[in-house]
């Protein structure tokens, strides 16, 4: 597909670049690798570093962060590409935990844009989406940065995702659940087939799903991938002091519990360790490096709590699978009265700041969390895909009739009222929590509010 839009004067700053690449393609998503591979060839983009591709419905970001931390502690220069971002686009592209600078990203976009438009090849311009350009720019940046290994997160599906245009040395599918059904299919079998598309002949093909669909297993066999599935070729044993990594039912590493909360993170951790083990001959890593990484991992938006305000939890949970995991974590907090033993007779409460995108399973998310939320503070997401307040309220009212619900014009106001209500309870409990969830945009909206309007005491300026 050609694009008649020629860009004679390249943008000078990152914000302008992002606006420019966003309007290059009429659609946000166009599945397929053909156009991307043409631009890869024009760029001469042939990475010499090892590549680990991570796909899955949930847990991709956590697994990517674990792998990045492990290789960093092992002394390697590691690139990590994830999406979407919370506050700044730079978060998507980092080397050794440092986000790419505006200047570096502008240089990467300029290189991709020149190749996209034909450059020295005197060829037709190729139409690329925002994500496709971002993926090419990230890998180009990693080449310039001289990384030893790159962790690349699949944006959508796997088989036809732009990341899959690069040949991996190891592949992971964390889990499979219903999401993006309009593009990937309406069953786990169909979705699994798309995610399995990252698997390659004779390359480690790791699966962290406890009950993988047959289509994923069949695809791995069809391409003769080196298939490794949790609870079979690898797994974990939980102990009082940590967990053992299992390889073919044998304990090999004793490791600390990941700093990321939730037992489901052990599935992600086991996948990460399996990948590291598979690449051990090329990228040796010690158990000490793995253990250090497990203790230090933090990822904004994954049951994330800042030490300055431990009563606020940020979680991007945007589908029923992720919402169920969030509900389990909240239940544990309530049962254990974490972080402190309260002097109040009132049970700890959860005040939720909630919003979602219209194309997500809103009812499924609300159903998963209805028993763990005591009050709902609802506001729209400022995005074309954002669900209306009426749709959000309908889901809440059906799941929890007569639930305490307050409606606001924006997420900042919703958060602030939740904060005031938590503080002004007649019988406050120091274990009361505010949880912002439902989308990356929900977490971003609350974080932007905190950054712009609130000091360390979290009171309105």
PDB file of C-alpha atoms in Angstrom, residues 237-246 251-257 273 287-288 290-292 294:
ATOM      1  CA  UNK A 237       6.841 -24.934  44.032  1.00  0.00           C
ATOM      2  CA  UNK A 238       5.770 -22.285  46.526  1.00  0.00           C
ATOM      3  CA  UNK A 239       7.453 -22.404  49.951  1.00  0.00           C
ATOM      4  CA  UNK A 240       7.259 -20.333  53.136  1.00  0.00           C
ATOM      5  CA  UNK A 241      10.481 -18.545  52.242  1.00  0.00           C
ATOM      6  CA  UNK A 242      10.128 -18.222  48.459  1.00  0.00           C
ATOM      7  CA  UNK A 243       9.682 -20.572  45.526  1.00  0.00           C
ATOM      8  CA  UNK A 244      11.548 -23.273  43.670  1.00  0.00           C
ATOM      9  CA  UNK A 245      11.830 -23.177  39.909  1.00  0.00           C
ATOM     10  CA  UNK A 246      11.063 -26.597  38.471  1.00  0.00           C
ATOM     11  CA  UNK A 251      13.948 -28.229  41.704  1.00  0.00           C
ATOM     12  CA  UNK A 252      16.819 -26.204  40.245  1.00  0.00           C
ATOM     13  CA  UNK A 253      16.650 -22.667  41.725  1.00  0.00           C
ATOM     14  CA  UNK A 254      15.391 -21.397  45.074  1.00  0.00           C
ATOM     15  CA  UNK A 255      14.223 -17.829  44.515  1.00  0.00           C
ATOM     16  CA  UNK A 256      12.505 -15.030  46.461  1.00  0.00           C
ATOM     17  CA  UNK A 257       8.859 -14.195  45.789  1.00  0.00           C
ATOM     18  CA  UNK A 273      13.375 -18.172  34.114  1.00  0.00           C
ATOM     19  CA  UNK A 287      20.950 -17.686  40.105  1.00  0.00           C
ATOM     20  CA  UNK A 288      22.097 -14.641  42.091  1.00  0.00           C
ATOM     21  CA  UNK A 290      17.726 -13.932  38.926  1.00  0.00           C
ATOM     22  CA  UNK A 291      17.136 -13.641  42.676  1.00  0.00           C
ATOM     23  CA  UNK A 292      18.134  -9.945  42.748  1.00  0.00           C
ATOM     24  CA  UNK A 294      12.868 -10.905  41.530  1.00  0.00           C
TER      25      UNK A 294
END
